[in-house]
């Protein structure tokens, strides 16, 4: 181990926009930061700011007790970590994998790491690159509690909030998938709404303040509905599924009347009609969560 090992050193593998933001925050906090990326050149600005540019992933991981990996997905993570030379250099050290992928991939990577004597924590970043190093950054983690506690001081250099969600290694990815599901389905609805509004002569600018109002309805609903959903009750008081489908049908008709694909709304309407067909017309929209989960 080099004299720089320990809590004052960190390695970042993967220097896409997010990896560069992470490495930049580590540098700003004064940590000795070693960086490496598959394609050379992306480390240049970080090296100018004081980072150590390693010539290989093996050299990079050997420089620190903790390696933070942030690449596009776990195929890329495997390509970086699993060559024998890198795995050998990681033995007895720890990887925090902040690349996004599925809970199943997190579990298989953890099993591989355990088989090679490598400490492994999985995590996800829930906010954009601009938040890294600021109080607005949000990180979630899962894996061995002791390992998390040991490396938390280094992770704190990334700013924001860090939440350890449990020892089950797939848990951070499970949260990530669920939260991205909320995000992308909402964005798909928004993009579709913009197309329909535009066909009706309404600009995105004109719609924006009202769209914000609609968006603001959601956060309190997440809180209000949570206990009922967990307890198996799906009250439709004030907005039963029967009423929701009629509102959705208007969107489908307007959209298709303009020749605009209504697939996003048809999928949602289809789920609601299935729940009604199963006798849940008086329940609220979240009954769909239970119906979808039925085998
Ligand atoms: P990308 O998701 O585009 O990832 C780019 C990085 O992945 C580069 O370092 C690239 O290396 C590397 N990579 C891709 N394929 C391979 C491979 N086969 N072998 C080795 N390295 C590979 O950009 P980001 O940096 O933005 O994202 C990184 C991770 O962070 C992703 O999982 C993303 O979902 C997550 N994230 C990103 C956010 C953002 O705002 N950008 C927000 C929250 C999470 P090379 O330069 O050689 O191509």
XYZ file of C-alpha atoms and ligand atoms in Angstrom, residues 14-19 37-39 42 70-72 76 79-80 98-100 125 127-129, ligand 1:
71
model
C -15.083 6.420 -15.558
C -14.829 10.063 -16.580
C -18.079 10.726 -18.389
C -19.960 13.869 -17.291
C -20.856 12.285 -13.939
C -17.463 10.695 -13.259
C -11.075 6.455 -18.183
C -11.241 3.876 -20.982
C -10.814 6.543 -23.636
C -11.124 12.947 -20.597
C -19.149 5.527 -12.531
C -19.665 4.192 -16.054
C -22.706 3.857 -18.288
C -19.107 -1.367 -18.848
C -15.303 -4.549 -18.651
C -13.418 -2.209 -16.286
C -22.286 4.387 -8.695
C -23.066 3.199 -12.239
C -26.765 2.680 -12.919
C -26.971 9.123 -7.892
C -29.500 14.218 -9.105
C -27.730 15.782 -12.120
C -24.000 16.494 -12.457
P -22.523 7.871 -19.485
O -23.695 7.155 -18.893
O -22.559 8.164 -20.930
O -21.189 7.041 -19.148
C -19.987 7.390 -19.750
C -18.850 6.623 -19.135
O -19.017 5.203 -19.334
C -17.525 7.009 -19.799
O -16.524 7.029 -18.813
C -17.330 5.871 -20.783
O -16.004 5.684 -21.164
C -17.787 4.711 -19.918
N -18.011 3.498 -20.672
C -19.016 3.212 -21.534
N -18.870 1.971 -22.048
C -17.708 1.466 -21.520
C -17.034 0.226 -21.634
N -17.499 -0.755 -22.396
N -15.902 0.058 -20.930
C -15.432 1.037 -20.128
N -16.022 2.239 -19.952
C -17.168 2.441 -20.634
O -22.257 9.268 -18.766
P -22.359 9.797 -17.254
O -20.975 10.023 -16.778
O -23.261 10.949 -17.256
O -23.071 8.671 -16.412
C -22.373 7.682 -15.682
C -23.374 6.959 -14.785
O -23.954 7.908 -13.889
C -24.530 6.299 -15.577
O -24.816 5.049 -15.019
C -25.671 7.280 -15.360
O -26.942 6.649 -15.414
C -25.369 7.794 -13.942
N -25.998 9.091 -13.660
C -25.735 10.165 -14.496
C -26.368 11.369 -14.271
C -26.088 12.566 -15.134
O -26.703 13.625 -14.899
N -25.185 12.495 -16.096
C -27.349 11.538 -13.160
C -27.484 10.378 -12.326
C -26.850 9.202 -12.600
P -15.486 6.277 -22.584
O -15.228 7.746 -22.342
O -14.255 5.480 -22.872
O -16.584 6.042 -23.596
